[in-house]
Short mmCIF file of C-alpha atoms in Angstrom, two decimals:
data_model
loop_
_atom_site.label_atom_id
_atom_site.label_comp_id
_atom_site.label_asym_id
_atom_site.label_seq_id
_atom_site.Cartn_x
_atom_site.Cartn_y
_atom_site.Cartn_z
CA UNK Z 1 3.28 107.96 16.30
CA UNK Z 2 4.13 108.72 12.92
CA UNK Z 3 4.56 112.15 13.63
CA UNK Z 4 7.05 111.33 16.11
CA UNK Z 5 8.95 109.06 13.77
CA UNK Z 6 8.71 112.19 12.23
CA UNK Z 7 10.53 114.01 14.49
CA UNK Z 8 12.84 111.65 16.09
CA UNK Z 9 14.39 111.06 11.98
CA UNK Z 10 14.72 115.02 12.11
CA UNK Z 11 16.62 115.37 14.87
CA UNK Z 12 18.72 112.66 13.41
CA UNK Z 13 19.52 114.52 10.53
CA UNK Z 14 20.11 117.61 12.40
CA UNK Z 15 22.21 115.81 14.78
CA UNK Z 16 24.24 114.54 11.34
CA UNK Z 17 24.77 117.92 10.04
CA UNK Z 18 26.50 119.34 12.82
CA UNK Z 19 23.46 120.15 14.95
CA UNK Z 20 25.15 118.66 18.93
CA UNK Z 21 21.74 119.83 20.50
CA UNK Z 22 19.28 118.08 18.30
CA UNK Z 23 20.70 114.74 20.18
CA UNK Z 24 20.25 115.96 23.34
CA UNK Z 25 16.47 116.49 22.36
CA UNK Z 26 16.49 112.58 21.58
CA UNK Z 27 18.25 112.46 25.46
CA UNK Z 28 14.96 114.39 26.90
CA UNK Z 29 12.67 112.92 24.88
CA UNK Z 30 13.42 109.29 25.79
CA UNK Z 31 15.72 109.23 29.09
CA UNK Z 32 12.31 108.65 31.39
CA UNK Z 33 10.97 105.85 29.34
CA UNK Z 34 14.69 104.26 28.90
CA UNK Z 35 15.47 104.33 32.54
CA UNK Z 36 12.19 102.87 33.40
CA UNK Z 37 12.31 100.44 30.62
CA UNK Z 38 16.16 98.89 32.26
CA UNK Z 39 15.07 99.55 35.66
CA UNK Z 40 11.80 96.88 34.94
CA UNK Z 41 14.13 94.49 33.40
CA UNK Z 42 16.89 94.87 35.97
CA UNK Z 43 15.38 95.50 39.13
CA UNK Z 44 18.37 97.56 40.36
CA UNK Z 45 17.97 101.65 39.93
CA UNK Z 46 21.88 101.93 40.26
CA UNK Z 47 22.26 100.07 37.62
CA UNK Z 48 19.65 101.25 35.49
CA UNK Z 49 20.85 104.62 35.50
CA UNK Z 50 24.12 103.21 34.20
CA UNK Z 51 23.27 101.21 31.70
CA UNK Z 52 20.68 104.47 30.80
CA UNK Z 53 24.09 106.36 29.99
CA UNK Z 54 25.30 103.63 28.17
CA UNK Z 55 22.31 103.32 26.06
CA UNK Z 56 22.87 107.04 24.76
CA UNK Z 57 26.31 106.76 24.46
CA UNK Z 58 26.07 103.73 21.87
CA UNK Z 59 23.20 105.46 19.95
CA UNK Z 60 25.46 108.33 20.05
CA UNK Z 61 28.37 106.04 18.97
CA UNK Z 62 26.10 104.10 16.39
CA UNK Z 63 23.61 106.93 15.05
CA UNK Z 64 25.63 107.00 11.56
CA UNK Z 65 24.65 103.07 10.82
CA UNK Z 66 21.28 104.23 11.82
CA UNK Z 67 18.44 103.56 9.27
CA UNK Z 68 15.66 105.31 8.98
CA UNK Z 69 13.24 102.50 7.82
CA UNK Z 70 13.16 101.56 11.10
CA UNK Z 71 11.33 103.63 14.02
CA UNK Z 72 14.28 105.71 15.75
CA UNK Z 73 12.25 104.45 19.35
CA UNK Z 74 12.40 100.58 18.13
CA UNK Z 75 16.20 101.35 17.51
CA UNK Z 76 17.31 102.53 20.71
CA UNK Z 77 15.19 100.08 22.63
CA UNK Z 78 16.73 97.49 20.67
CA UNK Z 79 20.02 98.96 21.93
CA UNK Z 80 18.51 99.07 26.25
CA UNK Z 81 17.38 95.60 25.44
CA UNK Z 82 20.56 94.23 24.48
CA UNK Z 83 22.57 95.80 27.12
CA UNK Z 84 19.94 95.01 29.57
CA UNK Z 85 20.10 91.20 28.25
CA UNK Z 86 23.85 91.53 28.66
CA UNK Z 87 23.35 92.55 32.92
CA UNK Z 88 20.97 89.72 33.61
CA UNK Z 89 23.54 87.09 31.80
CA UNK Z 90 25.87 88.34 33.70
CA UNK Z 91 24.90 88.85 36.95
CA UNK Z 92 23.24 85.02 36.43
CA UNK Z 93 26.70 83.93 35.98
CA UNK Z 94 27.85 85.74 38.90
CA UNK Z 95 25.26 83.97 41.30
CA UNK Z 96 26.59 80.83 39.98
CA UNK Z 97 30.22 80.94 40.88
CA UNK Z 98 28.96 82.65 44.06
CA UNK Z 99 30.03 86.38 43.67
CA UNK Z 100 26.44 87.82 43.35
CA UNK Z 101 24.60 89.42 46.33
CA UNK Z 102 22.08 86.69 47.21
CA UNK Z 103 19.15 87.00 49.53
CA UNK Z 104 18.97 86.30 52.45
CA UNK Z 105 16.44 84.00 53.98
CA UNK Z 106 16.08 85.86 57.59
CA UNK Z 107 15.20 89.42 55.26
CA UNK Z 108 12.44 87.31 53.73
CA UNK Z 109 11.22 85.51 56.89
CA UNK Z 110 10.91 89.52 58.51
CA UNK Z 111 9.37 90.55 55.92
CA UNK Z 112 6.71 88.56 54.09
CA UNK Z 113 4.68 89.42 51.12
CA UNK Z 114 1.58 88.30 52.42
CA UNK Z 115 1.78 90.73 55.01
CA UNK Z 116 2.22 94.18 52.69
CA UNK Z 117 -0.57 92.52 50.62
CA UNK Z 118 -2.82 92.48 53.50
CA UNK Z 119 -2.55 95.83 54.39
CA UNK Z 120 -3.19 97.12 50.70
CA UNK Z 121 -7.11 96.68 51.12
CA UNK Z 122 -6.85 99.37 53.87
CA UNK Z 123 -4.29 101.83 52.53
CA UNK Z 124 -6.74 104.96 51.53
CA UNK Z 125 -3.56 105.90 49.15
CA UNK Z 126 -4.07 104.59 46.09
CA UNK Z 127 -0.61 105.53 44.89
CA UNK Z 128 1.11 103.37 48.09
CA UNK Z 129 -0.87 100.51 46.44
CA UNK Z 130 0.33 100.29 43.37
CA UNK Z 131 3.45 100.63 44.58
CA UNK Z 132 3.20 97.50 46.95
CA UNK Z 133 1.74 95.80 44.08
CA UNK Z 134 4.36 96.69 41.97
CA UNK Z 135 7.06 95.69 44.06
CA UNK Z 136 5.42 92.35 43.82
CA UNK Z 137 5.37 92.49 39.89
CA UNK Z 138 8.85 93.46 39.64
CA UNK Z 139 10.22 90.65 41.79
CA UNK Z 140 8.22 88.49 39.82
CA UNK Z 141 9.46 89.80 36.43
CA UNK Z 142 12.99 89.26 37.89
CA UNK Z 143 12.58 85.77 38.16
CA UNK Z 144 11.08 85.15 34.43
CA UNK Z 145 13.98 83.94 31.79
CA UNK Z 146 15.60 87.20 30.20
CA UNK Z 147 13.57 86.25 26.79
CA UNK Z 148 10.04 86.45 28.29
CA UNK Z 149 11.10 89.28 30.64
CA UNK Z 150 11.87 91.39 27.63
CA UNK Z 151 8.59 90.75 25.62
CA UNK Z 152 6.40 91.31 28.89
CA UNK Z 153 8.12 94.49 30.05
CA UNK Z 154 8.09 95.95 26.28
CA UNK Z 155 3.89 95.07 25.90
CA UNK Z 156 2.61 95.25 29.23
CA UNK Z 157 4.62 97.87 30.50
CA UNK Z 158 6.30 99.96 27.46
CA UNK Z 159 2.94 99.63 25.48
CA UNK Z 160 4.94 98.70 22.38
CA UNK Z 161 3.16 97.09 19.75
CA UNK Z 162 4.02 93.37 18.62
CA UNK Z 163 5.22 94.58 15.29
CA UNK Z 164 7.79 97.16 17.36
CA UNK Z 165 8.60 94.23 19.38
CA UNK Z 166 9.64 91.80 16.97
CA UNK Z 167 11.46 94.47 15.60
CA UNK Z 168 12.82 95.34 18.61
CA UNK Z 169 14.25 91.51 19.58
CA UNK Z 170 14.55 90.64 15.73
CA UNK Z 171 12.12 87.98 16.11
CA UNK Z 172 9.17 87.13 14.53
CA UNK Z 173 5.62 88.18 15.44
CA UNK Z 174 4.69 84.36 16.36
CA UNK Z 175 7.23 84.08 18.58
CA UNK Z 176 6.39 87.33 20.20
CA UNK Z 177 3.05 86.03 20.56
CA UNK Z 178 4.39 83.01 21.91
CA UNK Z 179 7.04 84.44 24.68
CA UNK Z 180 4.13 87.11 26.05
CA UNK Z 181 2.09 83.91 26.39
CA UNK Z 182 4.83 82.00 28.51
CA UNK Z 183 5.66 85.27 30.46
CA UNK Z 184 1.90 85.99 31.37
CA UNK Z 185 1.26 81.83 32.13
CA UNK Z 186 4.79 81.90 34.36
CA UNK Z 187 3.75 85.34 36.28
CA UNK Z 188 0.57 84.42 36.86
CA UNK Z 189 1.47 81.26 39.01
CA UNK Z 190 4.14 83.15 40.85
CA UNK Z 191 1.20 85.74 41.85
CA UNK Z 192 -1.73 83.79 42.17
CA UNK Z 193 -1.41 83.76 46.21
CA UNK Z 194 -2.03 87.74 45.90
CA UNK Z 195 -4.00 87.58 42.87
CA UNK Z 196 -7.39 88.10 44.40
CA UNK Z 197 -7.52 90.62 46.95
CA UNK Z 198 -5.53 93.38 44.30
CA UNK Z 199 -7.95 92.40 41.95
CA UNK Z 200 -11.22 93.12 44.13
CA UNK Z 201 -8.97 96.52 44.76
CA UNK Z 202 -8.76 97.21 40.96
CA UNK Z 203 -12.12 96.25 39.99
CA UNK Z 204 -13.59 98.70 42.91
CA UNK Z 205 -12.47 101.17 40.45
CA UNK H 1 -15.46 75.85 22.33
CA UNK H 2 -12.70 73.91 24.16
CA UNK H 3 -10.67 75.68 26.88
CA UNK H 4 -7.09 74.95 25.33
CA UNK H 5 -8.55 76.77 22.33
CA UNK H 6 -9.31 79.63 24.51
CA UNK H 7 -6.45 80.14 26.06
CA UNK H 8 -4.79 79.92 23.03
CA UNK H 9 -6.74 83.18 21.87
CA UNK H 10 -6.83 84.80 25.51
CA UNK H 11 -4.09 87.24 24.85
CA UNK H 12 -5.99 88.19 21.12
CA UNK H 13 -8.95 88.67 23.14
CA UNK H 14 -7.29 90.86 25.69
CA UNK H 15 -5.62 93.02 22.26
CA UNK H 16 -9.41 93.45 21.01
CA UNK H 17 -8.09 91.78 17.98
CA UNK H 18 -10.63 88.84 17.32
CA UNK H 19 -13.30 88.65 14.42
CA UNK H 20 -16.53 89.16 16.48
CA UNK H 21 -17.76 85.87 16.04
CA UNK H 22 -14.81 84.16 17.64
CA UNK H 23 -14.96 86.78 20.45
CA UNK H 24 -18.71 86.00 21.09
CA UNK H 25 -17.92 82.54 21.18
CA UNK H 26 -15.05 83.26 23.72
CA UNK H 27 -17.17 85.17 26.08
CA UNK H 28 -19.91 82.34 25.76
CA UNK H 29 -17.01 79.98 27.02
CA UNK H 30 -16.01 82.36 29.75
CA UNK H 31 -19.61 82.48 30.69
CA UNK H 32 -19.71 78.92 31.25
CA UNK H 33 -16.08 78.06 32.07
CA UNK H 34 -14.99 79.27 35.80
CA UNK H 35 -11.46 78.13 34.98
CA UNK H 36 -10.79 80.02 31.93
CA UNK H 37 -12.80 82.65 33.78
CA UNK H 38 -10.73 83.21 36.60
CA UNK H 39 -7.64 83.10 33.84
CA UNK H 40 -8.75 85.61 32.28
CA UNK H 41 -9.31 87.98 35.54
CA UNK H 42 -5.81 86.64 36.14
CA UNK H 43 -4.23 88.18 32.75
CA UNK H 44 -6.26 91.51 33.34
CA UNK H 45 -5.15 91.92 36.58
CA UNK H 46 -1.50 91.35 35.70
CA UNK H 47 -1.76 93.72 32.79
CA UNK H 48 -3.27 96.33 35.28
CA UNK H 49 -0.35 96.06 37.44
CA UNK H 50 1.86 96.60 35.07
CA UNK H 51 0.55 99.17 33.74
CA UNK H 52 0.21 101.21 37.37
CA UNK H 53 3.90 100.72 38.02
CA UNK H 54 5.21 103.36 39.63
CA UNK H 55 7.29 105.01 37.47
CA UNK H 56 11.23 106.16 38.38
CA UNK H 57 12.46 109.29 37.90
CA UNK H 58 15.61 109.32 35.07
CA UNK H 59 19.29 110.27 36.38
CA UNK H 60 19.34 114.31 37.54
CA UNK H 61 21.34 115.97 35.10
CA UNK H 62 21.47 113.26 32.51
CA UNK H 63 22.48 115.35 29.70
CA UNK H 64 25.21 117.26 31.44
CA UNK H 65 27.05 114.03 31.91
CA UNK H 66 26.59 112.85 28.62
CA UNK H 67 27.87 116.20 27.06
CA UNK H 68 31.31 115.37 29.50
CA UNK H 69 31.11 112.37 28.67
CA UNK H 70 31.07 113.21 24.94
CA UNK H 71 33.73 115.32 24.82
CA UNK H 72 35.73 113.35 27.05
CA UNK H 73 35.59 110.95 23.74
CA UNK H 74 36.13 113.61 21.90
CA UNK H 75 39.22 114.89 23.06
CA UNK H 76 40.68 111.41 23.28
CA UNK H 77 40.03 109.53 20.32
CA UNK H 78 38.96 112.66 17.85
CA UNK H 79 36.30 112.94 15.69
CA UNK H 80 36.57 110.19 13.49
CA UNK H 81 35.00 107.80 15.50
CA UNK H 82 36.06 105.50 18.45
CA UNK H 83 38.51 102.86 18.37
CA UNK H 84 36.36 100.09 18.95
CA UNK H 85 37.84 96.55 19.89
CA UNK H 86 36.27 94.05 17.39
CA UNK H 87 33.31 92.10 18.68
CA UNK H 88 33.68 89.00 21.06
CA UNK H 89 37.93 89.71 20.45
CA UNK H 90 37.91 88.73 24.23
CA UNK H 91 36.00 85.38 23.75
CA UNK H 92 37.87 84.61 20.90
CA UNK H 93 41.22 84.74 22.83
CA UNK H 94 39.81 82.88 26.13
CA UNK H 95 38.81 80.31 23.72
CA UNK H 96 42.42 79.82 21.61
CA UNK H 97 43.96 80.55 25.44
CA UNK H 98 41.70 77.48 26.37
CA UNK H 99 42.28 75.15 23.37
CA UNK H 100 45.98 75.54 23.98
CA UNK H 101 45.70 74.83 27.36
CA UNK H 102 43.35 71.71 26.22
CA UNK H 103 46.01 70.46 24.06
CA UNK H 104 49.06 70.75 26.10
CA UNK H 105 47.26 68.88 28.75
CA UNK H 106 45.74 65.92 26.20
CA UNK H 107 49.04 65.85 23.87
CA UNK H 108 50.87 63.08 26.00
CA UNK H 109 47.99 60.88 25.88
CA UNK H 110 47.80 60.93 21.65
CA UNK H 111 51.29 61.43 21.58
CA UNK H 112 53.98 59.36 21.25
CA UNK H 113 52.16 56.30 22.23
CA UNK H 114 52.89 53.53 19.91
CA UNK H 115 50.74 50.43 19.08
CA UNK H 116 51.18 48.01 21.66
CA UNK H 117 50.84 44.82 19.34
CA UNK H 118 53.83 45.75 16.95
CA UNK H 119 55.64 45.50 20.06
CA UNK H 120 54.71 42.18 20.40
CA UNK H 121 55.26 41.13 16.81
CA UNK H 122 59.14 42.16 16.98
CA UNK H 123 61.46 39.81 17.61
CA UNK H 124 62.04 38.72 20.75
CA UNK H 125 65.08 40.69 22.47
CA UNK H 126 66.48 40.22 26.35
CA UNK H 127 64.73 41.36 28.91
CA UNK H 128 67.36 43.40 30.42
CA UNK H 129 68.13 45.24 27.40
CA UNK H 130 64.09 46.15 27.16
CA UNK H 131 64.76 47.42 30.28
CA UNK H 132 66.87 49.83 29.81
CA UNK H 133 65.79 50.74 26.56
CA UNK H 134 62.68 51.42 28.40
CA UNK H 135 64.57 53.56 30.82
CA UNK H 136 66.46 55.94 28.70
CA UNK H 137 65.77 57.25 25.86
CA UNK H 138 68.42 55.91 23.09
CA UNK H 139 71.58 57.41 21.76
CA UNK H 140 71.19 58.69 18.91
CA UNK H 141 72.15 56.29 15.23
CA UNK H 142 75.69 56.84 13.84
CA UNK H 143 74.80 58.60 11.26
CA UNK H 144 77.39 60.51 10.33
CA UNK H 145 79.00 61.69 6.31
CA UNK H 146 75.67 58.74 5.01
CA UNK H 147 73.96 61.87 6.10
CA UNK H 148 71.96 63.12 3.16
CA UNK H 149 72.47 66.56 4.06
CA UNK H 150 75.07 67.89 6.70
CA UNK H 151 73.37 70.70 8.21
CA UNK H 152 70.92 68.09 10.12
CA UNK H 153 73.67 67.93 13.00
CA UNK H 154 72.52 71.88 14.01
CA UNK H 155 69.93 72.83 15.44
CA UNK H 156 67.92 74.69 12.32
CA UNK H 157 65.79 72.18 11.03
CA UNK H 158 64.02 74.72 9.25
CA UNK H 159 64.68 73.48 5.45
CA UNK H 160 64.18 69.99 6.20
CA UNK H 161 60.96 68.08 6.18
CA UNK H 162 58.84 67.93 9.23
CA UNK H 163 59.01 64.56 9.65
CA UNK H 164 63.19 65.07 9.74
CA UNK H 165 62.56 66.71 13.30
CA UNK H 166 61.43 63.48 14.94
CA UNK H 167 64.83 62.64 14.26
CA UNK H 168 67.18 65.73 14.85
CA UNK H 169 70.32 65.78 16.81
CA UNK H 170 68.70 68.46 19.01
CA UNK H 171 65.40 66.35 19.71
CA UNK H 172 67.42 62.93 20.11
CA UNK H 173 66.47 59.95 18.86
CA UNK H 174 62.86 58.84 19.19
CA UNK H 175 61.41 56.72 21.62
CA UNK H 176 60.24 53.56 21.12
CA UNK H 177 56.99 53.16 19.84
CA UNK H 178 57.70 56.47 18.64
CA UNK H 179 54.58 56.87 16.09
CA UNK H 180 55.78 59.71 13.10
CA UNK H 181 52.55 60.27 11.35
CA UNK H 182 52.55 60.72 7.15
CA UNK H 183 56.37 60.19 7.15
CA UNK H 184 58.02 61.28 3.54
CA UNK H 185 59.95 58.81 1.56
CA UNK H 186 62.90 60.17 1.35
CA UNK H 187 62.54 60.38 5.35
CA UNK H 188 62.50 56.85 5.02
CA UNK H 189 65.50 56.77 2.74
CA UNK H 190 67.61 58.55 5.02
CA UNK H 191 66.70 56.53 8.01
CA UNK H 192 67.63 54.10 5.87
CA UNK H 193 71.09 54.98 5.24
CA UNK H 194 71.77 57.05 8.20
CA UNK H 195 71.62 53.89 9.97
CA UNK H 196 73.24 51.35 7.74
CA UNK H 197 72.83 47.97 8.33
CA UNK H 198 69.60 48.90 10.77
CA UNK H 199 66.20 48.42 9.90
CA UNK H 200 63.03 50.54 9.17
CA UNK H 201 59.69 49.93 10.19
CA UNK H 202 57.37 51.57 8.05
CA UNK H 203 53.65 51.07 7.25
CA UNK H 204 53.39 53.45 4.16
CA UNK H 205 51.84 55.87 3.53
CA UNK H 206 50.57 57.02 6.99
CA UNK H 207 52.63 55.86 9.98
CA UNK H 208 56.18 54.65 10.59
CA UNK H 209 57.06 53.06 13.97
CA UNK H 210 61.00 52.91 15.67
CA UNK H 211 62.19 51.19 17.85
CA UNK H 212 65.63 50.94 19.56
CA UNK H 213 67.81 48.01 18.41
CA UNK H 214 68.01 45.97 22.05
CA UNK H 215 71.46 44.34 20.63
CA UNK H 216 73.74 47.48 19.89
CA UNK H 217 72.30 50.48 22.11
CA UNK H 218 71.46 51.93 18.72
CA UNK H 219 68.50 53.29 16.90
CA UNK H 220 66.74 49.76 15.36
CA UNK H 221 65.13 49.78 11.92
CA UNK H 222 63.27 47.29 10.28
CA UNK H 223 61.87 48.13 6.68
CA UNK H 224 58.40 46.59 6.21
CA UNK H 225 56.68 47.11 2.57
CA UNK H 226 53.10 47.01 2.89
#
């Protein structure tokens, strides 16, 4: 990690002195884990590849106020988090004057969960699995407040450390603590009724 | 060990971050718990799941539209920066937009609604005249050359006090009940003599209250002292 701190503060400096490519190093290097990170948090790919491009344009915008006592990766996730924040707030207050795309009932009475989780046990593809599964988790982590959503997604999923977190969310490590244990408590109600045949299918392993 | 103490340190456990005693005494718990047992499968599952997400692949050709993208800024703003509208400008006008609004629809019931029992203490006056005083709003008080200062008659009443607009030729005379909050003396003084024999009344220092005199169609006065 630290030697990737390392590098990311190089490229910074390079980037600073006139060096244009240097920040599209920082583009390769963190595009995939960006886009995934927005796409968890969103739930819409569209999107996330939008607000992606965003993300580098404001670090490219921003990278002179950037400090280098911070990690460059906790910076720019700070930056996805806040714009993904921004896209659930808004889209929340778009469902509530009516203007969102809401579900419809008939697409979930054709198509129940219980169903695709049946079939898992079956499916010799591991891969198709965890993708089923996964669809799962990410409807579930689109229903969690945007708060919890963000600390889940950056542990569970982004494999941040608490310390990165609470940098990440300027928040402190208790209350990191805290929101993972909300997020976790909330997701596992909202799963249980699938809970225990993926679990027999990941403890098989 | 007590199960709201373990799932207190369930997501500790999980990290591998507990002193070894506390974990042994967690796993004891687990052993004999199935509640806190099946929690704990719970948590591990979830965490497994989210760590198999399928990953998606980032935007083809990423950094070809951010270098258009970049110099599209480039060329348009230069290379001093970007002209950046100051944070939550937007929210700041929707809210003074707002308060306006607010205020031009809640000014008529603060303003110029007089204190219904000085009505009743004045003396008592025909009811036809309170009728039509209550229908028009009253010429406005000879005032004339007693005028401290001429220019009043325009419309400017830029150099005068504030309280002097309640009273301009281009509002009209006040209404009654008219309420003229932290009037000035010399306000008073030129009520006073703009209207002669008419009386003030005036509850110094805050609030002075007109009314129309019911006997002569003209602006009514009575000077109170308190």
């Amino acid at each position: 990690m630290a030697l990737m701190q390392e590098n990311d503060n190089q490229w910074v400096e390079q980037y600073l002195a006139g060096d244009e490519d240097a920040f599209f190093r920082m583009v390769a290097k963190y595009k995939k884990p960006i886009t995934n990170y927005i796409y968890r948090m969103i739930g819409d790919y569209d999107q996330a590849l939008d607000l992606t491009q965003e993300t580098f344009l404001r670090v490219f915008r921003n990278i002179r106020t950037y400090r280098a006592d911070y990690q460059f990766s906790t910076w720019i996730y700070r930056i996805a988090s806040n714009l993904a924040i921004d896209e659930i707030r808004w889209r929340r207050r778009r469902n509530i004057f009516g203007f969102g795309k809401k579900k419809r009932v008939e697409d979930e009475e054709e198509k129940p969960r219980e169903e695709l989780i049946v079939d898992t046990r079956s499916l010799p593809d591991q891969k198709c699995m965890d993708s089923q599964i996964g669809g799962l988790l990410l409807d579930a982590i689109q229903s969690l407040p945007a708060v919890y959503r963000t600390v889940f997604v950056l542990k569970e999923m982004e494999d941040l450390d608490y310390e990165q977190i609470s940098q990440t969310l300027d928040c402190s490590l208790g209350t990191v603590k805290s929101r993972l244990h909300r997020a976790k408590n909330l997701l596992q109600k909202k799963l249980a009724p699938y809970y225990g045949t993926n679990y027999e299918m990941s403890n098989d392993e | 060990m007590k199960c709201r103490t373990t799932n207190n340190h369930l997501q500790d456990y999980l990290d591998h971050t507990l002193p070894a005693a506390l974990k042994e005494e967690l796993e004891c718990h687990f052993a004999m718990c199935p509640a806190c047992r099946e929690k704990l499968n719970q948590w591990k599952w979830l965490g497994e799941a989210a760590r198999r997400m399928p990953l998606v692949d980032p935007q083809p050709g990423l950094e070809i539209i951010l270098r258009r993208r970049l110099r599209q800024v480039d060329v348009s703003l230069g290379s001093r920066g970007w002209f950046r509208i100051p944070k939550y400008a937007y929210q700041a006008v929707a809210v003074g937009l707002l308060g306006m609004a607010i205020g031009a629809l809640l000014f008529p019931f603060f303003w110029p609604a007089g204190p219904r029992e000085e009505v009743a203490s004045q003396p008592a006056v025909h009811q036809e005249d309170k009728n039509s005083a209550q229908l028009s709003r009253p010429p406005l008080p000879p005032l004339g050359s007693e005028r401290p200062d001429a220019s009043m008659e325009g419309t400017s009443v830029a150099n005068h006090p504030p309280s002097a607009l309640y009273y301009s030729p281009r509002i009209g005379a006040p209404l009654p009940g008219t309420i003229i909050s932290n009037p000035e003396r010399e306000f008073v003084e030129y009520l006073l003599k703009g209207t002669g024999q008419d009386e003030i009344t005036v509850r110094m220092p805050k609030t002075i209250y007109i009314r129309p005199s019911m006997e002569t169609d003209q602006a009514y006065f009575r000077y109170i002292s308190h």
